[in-house]
GROMACS .gro file of C-alpha atoms in nm:
model
  224
    1MET     CA    1   0.000   0.000   0.000
    2MET     CA    2   0.132   0.341  -0.094
    3ASN     CA    3   0.228   0.583   0.183
    4TRP     CA    4   0.143   0.945   0.101
    5GLU     CA    5   0.394   1.085   0.350
    6PRO     CA    6   0.693   1.088   0.108
    7LEU     CA    7   0.488   1.276  -0.153
    8ILE     CA    8   0.371   1.534   0.101
    9LEU     CA    9   0.729   1.579   0.223
   10THR     CA   10   0.852   1.613  -0.136
   11PHE     CA   11   0.612   1.895  -0.221
   12LYS     CA   12   0.679   2.065   0.113
   13LEU     CA   13   1.051   2.059   0.032
   14ALA     CA   14   0.990   2.186  -0.323
   15ILE     CA   15   0.768   2.474  -0.209
   16ILE     CA   16   1.008   2.593   0.062
   17THR     CA   17   1.312   2.557  -0.163
   18THR     CA   18   1.148   2.744  -0.451
   19ALA     CA   19   1.032   3.028  -0.226
   20ILE     CA   20   1.380   3.079  -0.080
   21LEU     CA   21   1.542   3.051  -0.423
   22PHE     CA   22   1.306   3.315  -0.561
   23VAL     CA   23   1.410   3.562  -0.290
   24LEU     CA   24   1.780   3.484  -0.326
   25GLY     CA   25   1.784   3.431  -0.701
   26ILE     CA   26   1.652   3.771  -0.812
   27PRO     CA   27   1.932   3.987  -0.663
   28LEU     CA   28   2.195   3.733  -0.772
   29ALA     CA   29   2.054   3.721  -1.126
   30TYR     CA   30   2.038   4.102  -1.134
   31TRP     CA   31   2.404   4.126  -1.036
   32LEU     CA   32   2.508   3.865  -1.292
   33ALA     CA   33   2.305   4.034  -1.567
   34TYR     CA   34   2.451   4.382  -1.520
   35SER     CA   35   2.778   4.350  -1.330
   36LYS     CA   36   3.112   4.409  -1.500
   37SER     CA   37   3.312   4.273  -1.209
   38LYS     CA   38   3.617   4.061  -1.282
   39ILE     CA   39   3.488   3.786  -1.054
   40LYS     CA   40   3.161   3.756  -1.247
   41PRO     CA   41   3.281   3.452  -1.451
   42VAL     CA   42   3.379   3.279  -1.127
   43ILE     CA   43   3.036   3.339  -0.971
   44GLU     CA   44   2.861   3.227  -1.290
   45THR     CA   45   3.069   2.909  -1.288
   46LEU     CA   46   2.983   2.835  -0.925
   47VAL     CA   47   2.612   2.895  -0.990
   48SER     CA   48   2.616   2.669  -1.297
   49MET     CA   49   2.817   2.382  -1.148
   50PRO     CA   50   2.512   2.184  -1.024
   51LEU     CA   51   2.407   2.148  -1.389
   52VAL     CA   52   2.708   1.927  -1.465
   53LEU     CA   53   2.832   1.814  -1.124
   54PRO     CA   54   2.717   1.466  -1.015
   55PRO     CA   55   2.466   1.520  -0.733
   56THR     CA   56   2.644   1.269  -0.513
   57VAL     CA   57   2.957   1.487  -0.525
   58LEU     CA   58   2.768   1.791  -0.398
   59GLY     CA   59   2.589   1.575  -0.144
   60PHE     CA   60   2.914   1.426  -0.019
   61TYR     CA   61   3.083   1.761   0.039
   62LEU     CA   62   2.774   1.899   0.211
   63LEU     CA   63   2.769   1.589   0.430
   64VAL     CA   64   3.132   1.647   0.524
   65ALA     CA   65   3.081   2.022   0.581
   66PHE     CA   66   2.769   1.980   0.796
   67SER     CA   67   2.903   1.691   1.001
   68PRO     CA   68   2.948   1.767   1.375
   69ASN     CA   69   3.297   1.621   1.338
   70ASN     CA   70   3.383   1.911   1.107
   71ALA     CA   71   3.467   2.255   1.252
   72PHE     CA   72   3.199   2.429   1.042
   73GLY     CA   73   2.934   2.167   1.118
   74ASN     CA   74   3.022   2.172   1.487
   75TRP     CA   75   2.994   2.555   1.491
   76ILE     CA   76   2.647   2.537   1.333
   77ASN     CA   77   2.543   2.273   1.583
   78GLU     CA   78   2.685   2.447   1.891
   79TRP     CA   79   2.608   2.813   1.817
   80LEU     CA   80   2.299   2.797   1.597
   81GLY     CA   81   2.150   2.480   1.740
   82LEU     CA   82   2.104   2.332   1.394
   83ARG     CA   83   2.164   1.972   1.295
   84LEU     CA   84   2.184   1.978   0.918
   85ILE     CA   85   2.279   1.620   0.833
   86PHE     CA   86   1.992   1.372   0.823
   87SER     CA   87   1.738   1.647   0.881
   88PHE     CA   88   1.476   1.832   0.678
   89GLU     CA   89   1.663   2.160   0.727
   90GLY     CA   90   1.970   2.003   0.568
   91LEU     CA   91   1.758   1.889   0.272
   92VAL     CA   92   1.638   2.246   0.221
   93ILE     CA   93   1.992   2.387   0.212
   94ALA     CA   94   2.113   2.110  -0.020
   95SER     CA   95   1.814   2.162  -0.249
   96ILE     CA   96   1.874   2.538  -0.263
   97LEU     CA   97   2.232   2.486  -0.375
   98TYR     CA   98   2.144   2.210  -0.622
   99SER     CA   99   1.853   2.395  -0.784
  100LEU     CA  100   2.015   2.741  -0.780
  101PRO     CA  101   2.096   2.759  -1.154
  102PHE     CA  102   1.739   2.668  -1.246
  103MET     CA  103   1.618   2.986  -1.078
  104VAL     CA  104   1.906   3.222  -1.149
  105GLN     CA  105   1.980   3.151  -1.515
  106PRO     CA  106   1.629   3.215  -1.660
  107ILE     CA  107   1.597   3.539  -1.461
  108GLN     CA  108   1.948   3.648  -1.558
  109ALA     CA  109   1.871   3.583  -1.925
  110GLY     CA  110   1.542   3.772  -1.897
  111LEU     CA  111   1.707   4.077  -1.741
  112ALA     CA  112   1.999   4.075  -1.984
  113GLY     CA  113   1.756   4.064  -2.276
  114LEU     CA  114   1.570   4.380  -2.176
  115PRO     CA  115   1.647   4.702  -2.365
  116SER     CA  116   1.884   4.923  -2.166
  117ASN     CA  117   1.654   5.225  -2.206
  118TYR     CA  118   1.411   5.068  -1.956
  119LYS     CA  119   1.661   5.122  -1.676
  120GLU     CA  120   1.785   5.454  -1.808
  121ALA     CA  121   1.435   5.602  -1.831
  122SER     CA  122   1.360   5.492  -1.476
  123TYR     CA  123   1.682   5.644  -1.343
  124VAL     CA  124   1.612   5.971  -1.527
  125LEU     CA  125   1.277   5.985  -1.346
  126GLY     CA  126   1.465   5.961  -1.016
  127LYS     CA  127   1.381   5.601  -0.931
  128SER     CA  128   1.627   5.398  -0.727
  129LYS     CA  129   1.780   5.071  -0.845
  130PHE     CA  130   1.551   4.875  -0.616
  131ILE     CA  131   1.234   5.049  -0.736
  132THR     CA  132   1.351   5.013  -1.098
  133LEU     CA  133   1.401   4.642  -1.048
  134LEU     CA  134   1.070   4.597  -0.867
  135LYS     CA  135   0.847   4.822  -1.078
  136VAL     CA  136   1.012   4.823  -1.421
  137LEU     CA  137   1.238   4.526  -1.484
  138LEU     CA  138   1.064   4.235  -1.312
  139PRO     CA  139   0.718   4.306  -1.459
  140ASN     CA  140   0.877   4.286  -1.805
  141ILE     CA  141   1.033   3.943  -1.750
  142LYS     CA  142   0.730   3.754  -1.621
  143PRO     CA  143   0.795   3.451  -1.848
  144ALA     CA  144   1.151   3.426  -1.714
  145LEU     CA  145   1.029   3.450  -1.355
  146LEU     CA  146   0.768   3.182  -1.413
  147THR     CA  147   1.021   2.959  -1.586
  148GLY     CA  148   1.265   2.994  -1.296
  149ILE     CA  149   0.997   2.914  -1.039
  150VAL     CA  150   0.867   2.609  -1.223
  151LEU     CA  151   1.207   2.465  -1.316
  152SER     CA  152   1.328   2.503  -0.957
  153PHE     CA  153   1.013   2.339  -0.822
  154ALA     CA  154   1.022   2.052  -1.071
  155HIS     CA  155   1.395   1.996  -1.026
  156THR     CA  156   1.359   1.977  -0.648
  157ILE     CA  157   1.082   1.720  -0.684
  158GLY     CA  158   1.313   1.498  -0.889
  159GLU     CA  159   1.619   1.516  -0.661
  160PHE     CA  160   1.770   1.186  -0.552
  161GLY     CA  161   2.148   1.179  -0.508
  162VAL     CA  162   2.178   1.499  -0.305
  163VAL     CA  163   1.887   1.422  -0.072
  164LEU     CA  164   2.007   1.066  -0.019
  165MET     CA  165   2.359   1.179   0.075
  166ILE     CA  166   2.264   1.464   0.307
  167GLY     CA  167   1.928   1.339   0.436
  168GLY     CA  168   1.943   0.963   0.432
  169ASN     CA  169   1.618   0.772   0.449
  170ILE     CA  170   1.429   0.878   0.759
  171PRO     CA  171   1.047   0.834   0.732
  172GLY     CA  172   0.862   1.161   0.793
  173GLU     CA  173   1.187   1.359   0.805
  174THR     CA  174   1.397   1.304   0.493
  175LYS     CA  175   1.230   1.020   0.300
  176VAL     CA  176   1.104   1.202  -0.008
  177ALA     CA  177   0.929   1.044  -0.305
  178SER     CA  178   1.243   0.968  -0.505
  179ILE     CA  179   1.387   0.777  -0.208
  180ALA     CA  180   1.056   0.596  -0.159
  181ILE     CA  181   1.060   0.485  -0.524
  182TYR     CA  182   1.412   0.350  -0.483
  183ASP     CA  183   1.310   0.160  -0.168
  184GLU     CA  184   1.007   0.005  -0.337
  185VAL     CA  185   1.211  -0.105  -0.638
  186GLU     CA  186   1.470  -0.263  -0.410
  187ALA     CA  187   1.190  -0.447  -0.232
  188LEU     CA  188   1.048  -0.556  -0.571
  189ASN     CA  189   0.725  -0.367  -0.501
  190TYR     CA  190   0.693  -0.244  -0.857
  191ASP     CA  191   0.324  -0.159  -0.831
  192THR     CA  192   0.385   0.085  -0.545
  193ALA     CA  193   0.694   0.227  -0.717
  194ASN     CA  194   0.483   0.276  -1.028
  195MET     CA  195   0.221   0.469  -0.832
  196TYR     CA  196   0.478   0.708  -0.686
  197SER     CA  197   0.643   0.752  -1.026
  198LEU     CA  198   0.315   0.803  -1.211
  199ILE     CA  199   0.200   1.072  -0.969
  200LEU     CA  200   0.527   1.263  -1.004
  201LEU     CA  201   0.522   1.219  -1.382
  202VAL     CA  202   0.169   1.355  -1.419
  203ILE     CA  203   0.229   1.649  -1.185
  204THR     CA  204   0.559   1.759  -1.340
  205PHE     CA  205   0.423   1.718  -1.694
  206SER     CA  206   0.116   1.927  -1.605
  207ILE     CA  207   0.326   2.200  -1.446
  208LEU     CA  208   0.567   2.226  -1.738
  209LEU     CA  209   0.286   2.219  -1.994
  210THR     CA  210   0.110   2.501  -1.810
  211VAL     CA  211   0.428   2.710  -1.817
  212TYR     CA  212   0.476   2.660  -2.191
  213LEU     CA  213   0.113   2.750  -2.258
  214ILE     CA  214   0.127   3.061  -2.039
  215ASN     CA  215   0.461   3.177  -2.179
  216GLY     CA  216   0.342   3.111  -2.533
  217GLY     CA  217   0.033   3.323  -2.473
  218TYR     CA  218   0.242   3.600  -2.318
  219LEU     CA  219   0.480   3.608  -2.613
  220LYS     CA  220   0.195   3.631  -2.861
  221LYS     CA  221   0.026   3.906  -2.663
  222TYR     CA  222   0.332   4.125  -2.609
  223GLY     CA  223   0.533   4.033  -2.916
  224ARG     CA  224   0.826   3.883  -2.726
   0.00000   0.00000   0.00000
């Protein structure tokens, strides 16, 4: 019989991760889109690394960093009272790092593609950089924002290697749907594994299809 707890935990993780990434991703994408700093290529490389880095590698180094046996992990545990390995909080941090490029890159591309006179006109009218970003730039990159949100959400749902390394397999705490599928396959419970997989397949397909339909309608309406 299928347990709904891993699915609920998966979507909880995806929602929290996506919300935090949205808040963090916009200023980072803004800086990457407009900065001329010499360290910009280094930051872009670090942001993009999860796209090509095996998830188990990231998970392993996070496991080592967050371990109480490590100075950094011990400091977090002693001074902040946080236990990040084999905990939901650790999954959130790992998911933020692993899904970061899926939020940042679409927004960065959207901002970089805007005509420069949008910013210039706003500055001439006396608007600050923050107000310009909030009132002028972001409303003109709605498809990019939506793409970043959906890709981050969908990518978090499908995580396996990172969550297994940093979170383990604790029911109700770190056992997300991808881990549950793996467990059911190992136990030869293919019917249950199929139910988990089918639910995730239908949900992610529906979300992505909705994004393409919305973005397609936006492009036709505004000529972009």
